Coordinates of C-alpha atoms in Angstrom, one line a residue:
X27 CA 19.7 22.3 -17.4
X28 CA 16.7 22.7 -19.8
X29 CA 15.2 19.6 -21.3
X30 CA 15.6 18.9 -25.0
X31 CA 12.7 19.9 -27.3
X32 CA 11.0 16.6 -28.2
X33 CA 7.9 18.4 -29.4
X34 CA 8.4 18.4 -33.2
X35 CA 6.0 19.3 -35.9
X36 CA 5.7 17.0 -38.9
X37 CA 7.2 19.8 -41.0
X38 CA 10.4 20.0 -39.0
X39 CA 11.3 16.5 -38.1
X40 CA 10.9 13.0 -39.5
X41 CA 10.3 11.5 -36.0
X42 CA 6.8 13.1 -36.0
X43 CA 5.6 12.3 -39.5
X44 CA 2.5 10.6 -38.1
X45 CA -0.3 13.3 -38.0
X46 CA -1.2 14.8 -34.7
X47 CA -4.4 13.5 -33.3
X48 CA -5.1 16.8 -31.5
X49 CA -6.9 18.5 -34.3
X50 CA -9.0 15.5 -35.5
X51 CA -10.0 14.7 -31.9
X52 CA -11.1 18.2 -31.2
X53 CA -13.1 18.4 -34.4
X54 CA -14.7 15.0 -33.8
X55 CA -15.8 15.8 -30.3
X56 CA -16.9 19.4 -30.7
X57 CA -20.3 18.3 -32.1
X58 CA -21.1 16.4 -28.8
X59 CA -19.5 18.6 -26.2
X60 CA -19.6 22.0 -27.9
X61 CA -21.4 23.7 -25.0
X62 CA -18.8 22.7 -22.5
X63 CA -15.6 21.9 -24.3
X64 CA -12.7 24.3 -24.6
X65 CA -11.5 26.0 -27.7
X66 CA -9.2 24.0 -30.0
X67 CA -5.6 23.7 -28.9
X68 CA -3.2 24.9 -31.6
X69 CA -1.2 22.2 -33.1
X70 CA 2.1 22.0 -31.3
X71 CA 3.5 18.8 -32.6
X72 CA 3.6 15.3 -31.2
X73 CA 6.1 14.4 -28.5
X74 CA 8.5 11.7 -29.3
X75 CA 11.7 10.8 -27.4
X76 CA 13.4 7.9 -29.1
X77 CA 15.2 6.9 -25.9
X78 CA 11.8 6.1 -24.3
X79 CA 10.4 4.1 -27.2
X80 CA 8.7 1.0 -25.7
X81 CA 10.7 -1.3 -28.0
X82 CA 13.9 -0.3 -26.1
X83 CA 12.5 -2.0 -23.0
X84 CA 11.3 -5.3 -24.5
X85 CA 14.4 -7.4 -23.9
X86 CA 17.0 -8.0 -21.2
X87 CA 16.8 -8.6 -17.5
X88 CA 14.6 -6.5 -15.3
X89 CA 16.4 -3.3 -14.2
X90 CA 17.4 -2.5 -10.7
X91 CA 16.1 1.0 -11.4
X92 CA 12.4 1.2 -10.5
X93 CA 11.4 3.6 -13.3
X94 CA 13.2 1.5 -15.9
X95 CA 11.6 -1.6 -14.5
X96 CA 8.2 -0.1 -14.8
X97 CA 8.8 0.7 -18.4
X98 CA 9.9 -2.9 -19.0
X99 CA 6.7 -4.2 -17.4
X100 CA 4.7 -1.9 -19.6
X101 CA 6.5 -2.9 -22.7
X102 CA 6.2 -6.7 -22.1
X103 CA 3.2 -9.1 -22.0
X104 CA 0.9 -9.2 -19.0
X105 CA -1.0 -6.7 -17.0
X106 CA 0.7 -4.7 -14.2
X107 CA -1.1 -5.2 -10.9
X108 CA -0.5 -2.4 -8.3
X109 CA -2.3 -2.7 -5.0
X110 CA -3.0 0.6 -3.2
X111 CA -0.8 1.0 -0.1
X112 CA -1.4 3.6 2.6
X113 CA 1.5 3.3 4.9
X114 CA 4.6 1.2 5.8
X115 CA 2.6 -1.7 7.1
X116 CA 0.4 -2.0 4.0
X117 CA 3.5 -1.7 1.8
X118 CA 5.3 -4.4 3.7
X119 CA 2.2 -6.7 3.4
X120 CA 2.0 -6.0 -0.3
X121 CA 5.6 -6.9 -0.8
X122 CA 5.2 -10.0 1.4
X123 CA 2.3 -11.1 -0.9
X124 CA 4.6 -10.9 -3.9
X125 CA 3.4 -7.9 -5.8
X126 CA 5.9 -6.4 -8.2
X127 CA 4.4 -3.0 -8.4
X128 CA 2.8 -0.7 -5.7
X129 CA 0.4 2.2 -6.0
X130 CA 0.6 5.2 -3.6
X131 CA -3.0 6.3 -3.5
X132 CA -3.7 9.9 -2.9
X133 CA -6.9 9.1 -0.9
X134 CA -5.1 6.5 1.1
X135 CA -2.1 8.8 1.8
X136 CA -4.5 11.6 2.9
X137 CA -6.3 9.2 5.2
X138 CA -3.3 7.6 6.7
X139 CA -1.1 10.7 7.2
X140 CA -3.8 13.2 8.1
X141 CA -6.9 11.3 9.0
X142 CA -8.8 13.4 6.4
X143 CA -10.9 12.6 3.3
X144 CA -9.6 13.0 -0.2
X145 CA -10.7 16.6 -0.9
X146 CA -7.4 18.4 -1.7
X147 CA -6.2 18.6 1.9
X148 CA -2.8 16.8 1.6
X149 CA 0.1 18.7 0.2
X150 CA 3.1 17.9 -2.0
X151 CA 5.2 17.4 1.1
X152 CA 2.7 14.9 2.5
X153 CA 2.9 12.9 -0.7
X154 CA 6.7 13.1 -1.0
X155 CA 7.4 12.1 2.6
X156 CA 5.1 9.1 2.2
X157 CA 6.8 8.1 -1.1
X158 CA 10.3 8.4 0.4
X159 CA 9.4 5.9 3.1
X160 CA 7.6 3.5 0.8
X161 CA 10.2 3.5 -2.0
X162 CA 13.0 2.9 0.6
X163 CA 11.4 -0.4 1.6
X164 CA 12.1 -2.1 -1.7
X165 CA 14.0 0.3 -4.0
X166 CA 13.7 -1.9 -7.1
X167 CA 9.9 -2.3 -6.9
X168 CA 8.2 0.3 -9.0
X169 CA 5.9 2.7 -7.1
X170 CA 3.2 4.6 -9.0
X171 CA 2.2 7.7 -7.1
X172 CA -0.9 9.9 -7.3
X173 CA 0.1 13.5 -7.9
X174 CA -3.4 15.0 -7.9
X175 CA -3.4 18.1 -10.0
X176 CA 0.3 18.8 -9.7
X177 CA -0.3 21.0 -6.7
X178 CA -0.2 24.3 -8.7
X179 CA 0.9 25.8 -12.0
X180 CA 3.6 24.5 -14.3
X181 CA 6.4 25.3 -11.9
X182 CA 4.8 23.2 -9.2
X183 CA 4.1 20.4 -11.6
X184 CA 7.8 20.3 -12.5
X185 CA 8.7 20.5 -8.8
X186 CA 6.5 17.5 -8.2
X187 CA 8.2 15.5 -10.9
X188 CA 11.7 16.4 -9.5
X189 CA 10.7 15.5 -5.9
X190 CA 8.9 12.3 -6.8
X191 CA 11.8 11.1 -9.0
X192 CA 14.3 12.0 -6.2
X193 CA 12.2 10.0 -3.7
X194 CA 12.4 6.9 -5.9
X195 CA 8.9 7.0 -7.4
X196 CA 8.8 5.2 -10.8
X197 CA 5.9 7.1 -12.2
X198 CA 3.1 9.5 -11.3
X199 CA -0.4 10.4 -12.6
X200 CA -1.6 13.9 -13.0
X201 CA -5.2 14.8 -13.6
X202 CA -7.4 17.5 -15.0
X203 CA -9.5 18.4 -12.0
X204 CA -9.5 21.9 -10.6
X205 CA -7.1 22.5 -7.7
X206 CA -9.8 21.9 -5.1
X207 CA -10.1 18.4 -6.3
X208 CA -11.8 15.4 -4.8
X209 CA -11.7 11.6 -5.0
X210 CA -12.5 10.5 -8.5
X211 CA -15.3 8.3 -7.3
X212 CA -17.1 11.2 -5.6
X213 CA -19.8 13.3 -7.3
X214 CA -19.5 17.0 -8.1
X215 CA -16.2 17.0 -9.8
X216 CA -15.0 19.9 -11.8
X217 CA -12.3 19.9 -14.5
X218 CA -10.1 22.5 -16.1
X219 CA -9.9 23.3 -19.8
X220 CA -8.2 21.0 -22.3
X221 CA -5.5 23.6 -22.6
X222 CA -4.7 23.6 -18.9
X223 CA -4.7 19.9 -18.7
X224 CA -2.3 19.5 -21.6
X225 CA -0.1 22.2 -20.1
X226 CA 0.2 20.2 -16.9
X227 CA 1.2 17.1 -18.9
X228 CA 3.7 19.0 -21.0
X229 CA 5.3 20.6 -17.9
X230 CA 5.6 17.2 -16.3
X231 CA 7.3 15.7 -19.4
X232 CA 9.6 18.7 -19.8
X233 CA 10.6 18.3 -16.1
X234 CA 11.3 14.6 -16.5
X235 CA 13.4 15.2 -19.6
X236 CA 15.5 17.8 -17.9
X237 CA 16.6 15.4 -15.1
X238 CA 20.4 14.9 -15.6
X239 CA 21.3 11.5 -16.9
X240 CA 18.1 10.7 -18.7
X241 CA 15.3 9.7 -16.4
X242 CA 12.9 6.9 -17.3
X243 CA 10.2 8.3 -14.9
X244 CA 6.8 7.5 -16.3
X245 CA 4.2 10.2 -16.8
X246 CA 0.6 9.1 -16.6
X247 CA -2.2 11.4 -17.8
X248 CA -5.5 11.1 -16.0
X249 CA -8.8 12.6 -16.9
X250 CA -11.8 12.9 -14.6
X251 CA -14.0 14.4 -17.3
X252 CA -16.0 11.3 -18.1
X253 CA -18.6 12.1 -15.4
X254 CA -18.5 15.8 -16.2
X255 CA -18.4 16.1 -20.0
X256 CA -18.9 12.5 -21.2
X257 CA -16.7 9.7 -22.4
X258 CA -16.0 11.1 -25.8
X259 CA -14.5 14.2 -24.3
X260 CA -12.5 12.1 -21.8
X261 CA -11.0 10.1 -24.6
X262 CA -10.3 13.2 -26.6
X263 CA -8.4 14.7 -23.6
X264 CA -6.3 11.6 -23.2
X265 CA -5.4 11.6 -26.9
X266 CA -4.2 15.2 -26.4
X267 CA -2.3 14.1 -23.3
X268 CA -0.6 11.3 -25.3
X269 CA 0.4 13.8 -28.0
X270 CA 1.9 16.0 -25.2
X271 CA 4.0 13.1 -24.0
X272 CA 2.0 11.1 -21.5
X273 CA 3.4 7.5 -21.4
X274 CA 0.1 6.0 -20.0
X275 CA -3.5 7.1 -20.2
X276 CA -5.8 6.8 -17.1
X277 CA -9.5 7.4 -17.5
X278 CA -11.2 7.6 -14.2
X279 CA -14.7 6.2 -13.6
X280 CA -15.1 3.8 -16.6
X281 CA -18.6 2.4 -15.9
X282 CA -18.8 -0.7 -18.1
X283 CA -16.6 -3.3 -19.7
X284 CA -17.6 -2.1 -23.2
X285 CA -16.5 1.5 -22.4
X286 CA -13.2 0.2 -21.2
X287 CA -12.7 -1.8 -24.3
X288 CA -13.6 1.1 -26.6
X289 CA -11.3 3.4 -24.6
X290 CA -8.4 1.0 -25.0
X291 CA -9.0 0.7 -28.7
X292 CA -9.3 4.5 -29.2
X293 CA -6.0 5.2 -27.3
X294 CA -4.0 2.4 -28.8
X295 CA -1.0 1.9 -28.8
X296 CA -0.8 3.9 -25.5
X297 CA -1.2 1.7 -22.5
X298 CA -4.4 2.3 -20.4
X299 CA -4.7 2.3 -16.6
X300 CA -7.9 1.3 -14.9
X301 CA -8.7 2.1 -11.3
X302 CA -10.9 -0.3 -9.3
X303 CA -12.5 0.7 -6.1
X304 CA -15.1 -1.6 -4.6
X305 CA -18.4 0.3 -4.6
X306 CA -17.0 3.0 -6.8
X307 CA -17.9 4.1 -10.3
X308 CA -15.9 1.4 -12.1
X309 CA -17.1 -2.3 -12.0
X310 CA -15.0 -4.5 -9.7
X311 CA -13.0 -6.0 -12.6
X312 CA -10.6 -8.8 -11.6
X313 CA -7.1 -8.6 -12.9
X314 CA -7.8 -11.2 -15.6
X315 CA -10.9 -9.5 -16.7
X316 CA -9.2 -6.1 -17.0
X317 CA -6.4 -7.7 -18.9
X318 CA -8.8 -9.4 -21.3
X319 CA -10.5 -6.0 -21.9
X320 CA -7.1 -4.5 -22.9
X321 CA -6.0 -2.6 -19.8
X322 CA -2.3 -2.6 -19.1
X323 CA -2.3 -1.4 -15.5
X324 CA -4.9 -2.1 -12.8
X325 CA -4.7 -0.4 -9.5
X326 CA -6.8 -1.1 -6.4
X327 CA -6.6 2.2 -4.7
X328 CA -8.3 1.6 -1.4
X329 CA -7.6 -2.2 -0.9
X330 CA -5.3 -1.6 2.1
X331 CA -6.9 1.3 3.9
X332 CA -10.5 0.0 3.7
X333 CA -9.2 -3.4 5.0
X334 CA -7.4 -1.5 7.7
X335 CA -10.6 0.3 8.7
X336 CA -12.4 -3.0 9.0
X337 CA -9.6 -4.7 10.9
X338 CA -8.8 -1.8 13.3
X339 CA -12.5 -1.2 14.0
X340 CA -13.0 -4.8 14.9
X341 CA -9.9 -4.8 17.1
X342 CA -10.9 -1.6 18.9
X343 CA -14.5 -2.8 19.4
X344 CA -13.2 -6.1 20.7
X345 CA -10.9 -4.4 23.1
X346 CA -13.6 -2.1 24.4
X347 CA -16.0 -5.1 24.9
X348 CA -13.6 -7.7 26.3
X349 CA -10.9 -5.6 27.9
X350 CA -8.1 -7.5 26.1
X351 CA -6.5 -7.6 22.6
X352 CA -5.9 -11.4 22.8
X353 CA -8.5 -12.4 20.2
X354 CA -7.6 -9.6 17.7
X355 CA -3.9 -10.5 17.8
X356 CA -4.7 -13.9 16.4
X357 CA -1.5 -15.3 17.9
X358 CA 0.9 -12.7 16.4
X359 CA 3.5 -11.8 19.0
X360 CA 5.7 -8.7 18.8
X361 CA 8.6 -10.6 17.1
X362 CA 6.3 -12.0 14.4
X363 CA 4.9 -8.6 13.8
X364 CA 8.4 -7.1 13.5
X365 CA 9.4 -9.9 11.1
X366 CA 6.7 -8.6 8.7
X367 CA 8.4 -5.2 9.1
X368 CA 11.8 -6.5 8.0
X369 CA 13.4 -7.5 11.3
X370 CA 15.2 -10.5 9.8
X371 CA 16.9 -8.2 7.2
X372 CA 18.2 -6.0 10.0
X373 CA 19.4 -8.9 12.1
X374 CA 21.2 -10.3 9.0
X375 CA 22.8 -7.0 8.2
X376 CA 24.1 -6.5 11.7
X377 CA 25.6 -10.1 11.7
X378 CA 27.3 -9.6 8.3
X379 CA 28.8 -6.3 9.5
X380 CA 30.3 -8.1 12.5
X381 CA 27.9 -6.6 15.1
X382 CA 26.3 -8.5 18.0
X383 CA 23.4 -6.1 18.8
X384 CA 20.8 -8.6 17.6
X385 CA 22.4 -11.9 18.7
X386 CA 19.3 -12.3 20.8
X387 CA 15.9 -10.9 19.8

């Protein structure tokens, strides 16, 4: 069924009496990016869905629904820390460490599933299949998933939302790079026009709002324009994304603490996500530092797959040199390994069901 129209102009509805920032932002930034910025976007009204107002998620126990739980975490005090996971093993390790939110990195997914770099090689199916597996490991733990550019036009953006939500993903971010995108911390990025970026966000929001039953799926607008058109344009784009219904704003490649602070202030009250990659464009903020600077979500995109490269490299080199995996195993036998993968839960389930398949393992 079609989604309800939450895009109201101030003339037609009281819920949008606050003036749209779209026109003021465009006017403010045209002087600094006039040679590269897109034409002004016609005022289409500010999105507002009263059901998704953050104040509705301030109180009560944390929900069993992952998307609702993510909204609760966003509405309440404290920064949301989401380590990047690349496969089932890294997801299990993150859960074992006690993280209450996970991040499915596009770069990590491309590397783990395809053995390829993050240059628009992985497809929607690759991302969804990975998400289905990760979300099944702990269905109540929110997973934020990279959705790249939405994998196509508005219909594909909507299809991405439907498939991610069905897989159990709590929220996704969609960016303004061209379809042949690349990792946000590589050089040579190209971005689409403001209009196309906002169209992607609006398509995602409409798709979310058309899910029967009222989905709490979180839409995160990401811009990669800071390195291409400058920080002012990046902030302007995120303000437009917020007007179009983005629940969270994600500015890629914030190079200093001062820029992060000013971005948070400019986008308030929308929560801001910061992406930390060691050796990348953004300083290696700690969780406490990012929280003090005003960020609401911090993701560490490559924490698992870079560690995996180091660990697996060392193990392979040791095996090649010594002819045994004894030292790299560090005393972990098969049963101990399987226990990290949830063996005890399976044994317990079988016993509760009256089975005897795992009486001895």
